[in-house]
Amino acid sequence: SALAMLVLDEADRILDMGFRDQMIRILDYLPPGTKRGGDRQTLLFSATQTKKVSDLAALSLNKPEYVGVHDKESTATPESLQQNMIVVPLNHKLDAIFSFIKSH
């Protein structure tokens, strides 16, 4: 009854995997959010905004806000992004991560 904030990450994946009804039941079980006169704040995070996520937001959120990143970009990945990969034996992974962080 003291839950003040519910955070759902990868909400689209939860719904894609067929857990919509379970999500609705969980939300109904929790203390009410502002849509039903309570104080609970619900945050839905997703890398992709799907119709399913919009539907869940409409069902459970009061005045949902959409925050988008790169909405006006032609591609989702910035052109300046550099990705690299190295294969490291398991027993050297921590050393490799530490060296990378220290040098960057």
Coordinates of N, CA and C in Angstrom, one line a residue:
S1 N 0.8 -1.2 0.0 CA 0.0 0.0 0.0 C 0.9 1.3 0.0
A2 N 2.2 1.1 0.2 CA 3.0 2.3 0.2 C 3.8 2.5 -1.1
L3 N 3.4 1.7 -2.1 CA 4.1 1.8 -3.4 C 3.8 3.2 -4.0
A4 N 4.9 4.0 -4.2 CA 4.7 5.3 -4.8 C 5.0 5.4 -6.3
M5 N 5.9 4.5 -6.8 CA 6.3 4.5 -8.2 C 6.5 3.1 -8.7
L6 N 5.9 2.9 -9.9 CA 6.0 1.6 -10.6 C 6.8 1.9 -11.9
V7 N 7.9 1.3 -12.1 CA 8.7 1.5 -13.3 C 8.8 0.2 -14.1
L8 N 8.3 0.3 -15.3 CA 8.3 -0.9 -16.3 C 9.3 -0.6 -17.4
D9 N 10.4 -1.3 -17.5 CA 11.3 -1.1 -18.6 C 11.0 -2.2 -19.6
E10 N 11.2 -1.8 -20.9 CA 11.0 -2.7 -22.0 C 9.5 -3.1 -22.0
A11 N 8.6 -2.2 -21.8 CA 7.2 -2.4 -21.8 C 6.7 -3.1 -23.1
D12 N 7.3 -2.7 -24.2 CA 6.9 -3.3 -25.5 C 7.2 -4.8 -25.5
R13 N 8.3 -5.2 -25.0 CA 8.7 -6.6 -25.0 C 7.8 -7.4 -24.0
I14 N 7.4 -6.8 -22.9 CA 6.5 -7.5 -22.0 C 5.2 -7.8 -22.7
L15 N 4.7 -6.8 -23.5 CA 3.5 -7.0 -24.2 C 3.6 -7.9 -25.4
D16 N 4.7 -7.8 -26.1 CA 5.0 -8.7 -27.2 C 5.0 -10.2 -26.8
M17 N 5.5 -10.4 -25.6 CA 5.6 -11.8 -25.1 C 4.2 -12.3 -24.6
G18 N 3.2 -11.5 -24.7 CA 1.8 -11.9 -24.4 C 1.4 -11.7 -23.0
F19 N 2.0 -10.8 -22.3 CA 1.7 -10.6 -20.9 C 0.8 -9.4 -20.6
R20 N 0.0 -9.0 -21.6 CA -0.9 -7.9 -21.4 C -1.9 -8.1 -20.3
D21 N -2.6 -9.2 -20.3 CA -3.6 -9.4 -19.2 C -3.0 -9.5 -17.8
Q22 N -1.8 -10.1 -17.7 CA -1.1 -10.2 -16.5 C -0.7 -8.7 -16.0
M23 N -0.2 -7.9 -17.0 CA 0.1 -6.5 -16.6 C -1.1 -5.8 -16.1
I24 N -2.2 -6.0 -16.7 CA -3.4 -5.3 -16.3 C -3.8 -5.7 -14.9
R25 N -3.7 -7.1 -14.6 CA -4.0 -7.6 -13.3 C -3.1 -7.0 -12.2
I26 N -1.8 -7.0 -12.6 CA -0.8 -6.4 -11.6 C -1.1 -5.0 -11.3
L27 N -1.4 -4.2 -12.4 CA -1.8 -2.8 -12.2 C -3.0 -2.6 -11.3
D28 N -4.0 -3.5 -11.5 CA -5.2 -3.4 -10.7 C -5.0 -3.8 -9.3
Y29 N -4.0 -4.7 -9.0 CA -3.7 -5.1 -7.6 C -2.9 -4.1 -6.8
L30 N -2.2 -3.2 -7.5 CA -1.3 -2.2 -6.9 C -2.2 -1.1 -6.3
P31 N -1.6 -0.3 -5.4 CA -2.3 0.9 -5.0 C -2.6 1.8 -6.2
P32 N -3.7 2.5 -6.2 CA -4.2 3.2 -7.4 C -3.2 4.3 -7.9
G33 N -3.1 4.4 -9.2 CA -2.3 5.5 -9.7 C -3.2 6.8 -9.8
T34 N -2.7 7.8 -10.3 CA -3.4 9.1 -10.4 C -4.6 9.0 -11.3
K35 N -4.7 8.1 -12.2 CA -5.9 7.9 -13.1 C -7.1 7.5 -12.2
R36 N -6.8 6.7 -11.1 CA -7.9 6.3 -10.3 C -7.9 7.0 -8.9
G37 N -7.4 8.2 -8.9 CA -7.4 9.0 -7.7 C -6.4 8.7 -6.6
G38 N -5.4 7.9 -7.0 CA -4.3 7.6 -6.0 C -3.1 8.4 -6.3
D39 N -2.0 8.0 -5.6 CA -0.8 8.8 -5.7 C 0.3 8.1 -6.5
R40 N 0.1 6.8 -6.8 CA 1.2 6.0 -7.5 C 1.5 6.6 -8.9
Q41 N 2.8 6.8 -9.1 CA 3.3 7.2 -10.4 C 3.7 6.0 -11.2
T42 N 3.4 5.9 -12.5 CA 3.8 4.7 -13.3 C 4.6 5.2 -14.5
L43 N 5.8 4.6 -14.7 CA 6.6 5.0 -15.7 C 6.8 3.8 -16.7
L44 N 6.6 4.0 -17.9 CA 6.8 2.9 -18.9 C 7.9 3.3 -19.8
F45 N 8.9 2.5 -19.9 CA 10.1 2.7 -20.8 C 10.1 1.7 -21.9
S46 N 10.5 2.2 -23.1 CA 10.5 1.3 -24.2 C 11.4 1.9 -25.3
A47 N 12.3 1.1 -25.9 CA 13.1 1.7 -27.0 C 12.2 2.0 -28.2
T48 N 11.1 1.3 -28.3 CA 10.2 1.5 -29.5 C 8.8 1.8 -28.9
Q49 N 8.2 2.7 -29.6 CA 6.8 3.1 -29.2 C 5.9 2.3 -30.1
T50 N 5.2 1.3 -29.6 CA 4.3 0.5 -30.3 C 2.9 0.8 -30.0
K51 N 1.9 0.4 -30.8 CA 0.5 0.6 -30.5 C 0.2 -0.1 -29.1
K52 N 0.8 -1.3 -28.9 CA 0.5 -2.0 -27.6 C 0.9 -1.1 -26.4
V53 N 2.0 -0.5 -26.5 CA 2.5 0.4 -25.4 C 1.6 1.5 -25.2
S54 N 1.1 2.1 -26.3 CA 0.2 3.2 -26.3 C -1.1 2.8 -25.6
D55 N -1.6 1.6 -26.0 CA -2.8 1.0 -25.4 C -2.7 0.8 -23.9
L56 N -1.6 0.3 -23.5 CA -1.3 0.1 -22.1 C -1.3 1.4 -21.3
A57 N -0.6 2.4 -21.9 CA -0.6 3.7 -21.3 C -2.0 4.3 -21.2
A58 N -2.8 4.1 -22.2 CA -4.1 4.7 -22.2 C -5.0 4.0 -21.1
L59 N -4.7 2.7 -20.8 CA -5.5 2.0 -19.8 C -5.1 2.4 -18.4
S60 N -3.8 2.6 -18.2 CA -3.3 2.7 -16.8 C -2.7 4.1 -16.4
L61 N -2.5 5.0 -17.4 CA -1.9 6.2 -17.0 C -2.8 7.4 -17.1
N62 N -2.7 8.4 -16.3 CA -3.4 9.6 -16.3 C -2.6 10.7 -17.0
K63 N -3.1 11.2 -18.1 CA -2.4 12.2 -18.9 C -1.0 11.7 -19.2
P64 N -0.9 10.6 -20.0 CA 0.5 10.1 -20.3 C 1.3 11.1 -21.1
E65 N 2.6 11.2 -20.8 CA 3.5 12.0 -21.5 C 4.4 11.1 -22.4
Y66 N 4.6 11.5 -23.6 CA 5.5 10.7 -24.5 C 6.8 11.5 -24.6
V67 N 7.9 10.9 -24.3 CA 9.2 11.5 -24.4 C 10.0 10.7 -25.5
G68 N 10.4 11.3 -26.6 CA 11.1 10.6 -27.6 C 12.5 11.2 -27.8
V69 N 13.3 10.3 -28.2 CA 14.7 10.7 -28.5 C 15.0 10.4 -30.0
H70 N 15.5 11.3 -30.7 CA 15.8 11.1 -32.2 C 14.5 10.9 -33.0
D71 N 13.4 11.5 -32.6 CA 12.1 11.3 -33.3 C 12.2 11.9 -34.7
K72 N 13.0 13.0 -34.9 CA 13.0 13.6 -36.2 C 14.2 13.2 -37.0
E73 N 15.0 12.3 -36.5 CA 16.1 11.7 -37.2 C 15.7 10.7 -38.3
S74 N 16.5 10.6 -39.3 CA 16.2 9.6 -40.4 C 16.6 8.2 -40.0
T75 N 17.6 8.2 -39.0 CA 18.0 6.9 -38.5 C 18.0 7.0 -37.0
A76 N 17.9 5.8 -36.3 CA 17.9 5.8 -34.8 C 19.3 5.9 -34.3
T77 N 20.2 5.4 -35.0 CA 21.6 5.4 -34.6 C 22.4 6.6 -35.1
P78 N 23.0 7.4 -34.2 CA 23.7 8.6 -34.6 C 24.9 8.2 -35.5
E79 N 25.2 9.0 -36.5 CA 26.2 8.7 -37.4 C 27.6 8.7 -36.7
S80 N 27.7 9.5 -35.7 CA 29.0 9.6 -35.0 C 29.3 8.4 -34.0
L81 N 28.3 7.5 -33.8 CA 28.5 6.4 -32.9 C 29.5 5.4 -33.4
Q82 N 30.5 5.1 -32.6 CA 31.5 4.1 -32.9 C 31.3 2.9 -32.1
Q83 N 31.3 1.7 -32.7 CA 31.1 0.4 -32.0 C 32.3 -0.4 -32.3
N84 N 32.9 -1.1 -31.3 CA 34.0 -2.0 -31.5 C 33.8 -3.2 -30.6
M85 N 34.5 -4.3 -31.0 CA 34.3 -5.5 -30.3 C 35.7 -6.2 -30.1
I86 N 35.9 -6.7 -29.0 CA 37.1 -7.6 -28.8 C 36.7 -8.8 -28.1
V87 N 37.4 -9.9 -28.4 CA 37.1 -11.2 -27.8 C 38.1 -11.3 -26.6
V88 N 37.6 -11.5 -25.4 CA 38.4 -11.6 -24.2 C 38.1 -12.9 -23.5
P89 N 39.1 -13.7 -23.1 CA 38.9 -14.8 -22.3 C 38.2 -14.4 -21.0
L90 N 37.3 -15.3 -20.5 CA 36.5 -15.0 -19.4 C 37.3 -14.5 -18.2
N91 N 38.4 -15.1 -17.9 CA 39.2 -14.8 -16.8 C 39.9 -13.4 -16.9
H92 N 39.8 -12.8 -18.1 CA 40.5 -11.5 -18.3 C 39.4 -10.3 -18.6
K93 N 38.2 -10.7 -18.5 CA 37.1 -9.7 -18.8 C 37.1 -8.4 -17.9
L94 N 37.3 -8.7 -16.6 CA 37.3 -7.5 -15.7 C 38.5 -6.6 -15.9
D95 N 39.6 -7.2 -16.2 CA 40.8 -6.4 -16.5 C 40.6 -5.6 -17.8
A96 N 40.0 -6.3 -18.8 CA 39.7 -5.6 -20.1 C 38.8 -4.4 -19.9
I97 N 37.7 -4.6 -19.1 CA 36.7 -3.6 -18.9 C 37.4 -2.4 -18.1
F98 N 38.2 -2.7 -17.1 CA 38.9 -1.7 -16.3 C 39.8 -0.9 -17.2
S99 N 40.6 -1.6 -18.0 CA 41.5 -0.9 -18.9 C 40.8 0.0 -19.9
F100 N 39.6 -0.5 -20.4 CA 38.9 0.4 -21.4 C 38.3 1.6 -20.7
I101 N 37.7 1.4 -19.5 CA 37.2 2.6 -18.8 C 38.3 3.6 -18.4
K102 N 39.4 3.1 -18.0 CA 40.5 3.9 -17.6 C 41.1 4.7 -18.7
S103 N 41.1 4.1 -19.9 CA 41.7 4.8 -21.1 C 40.7 5.7 -21.8
H104 N 39.4 5.6 -21.5 CA 38.4 6.4 -22.1 C 37.7 7.3 -21.2

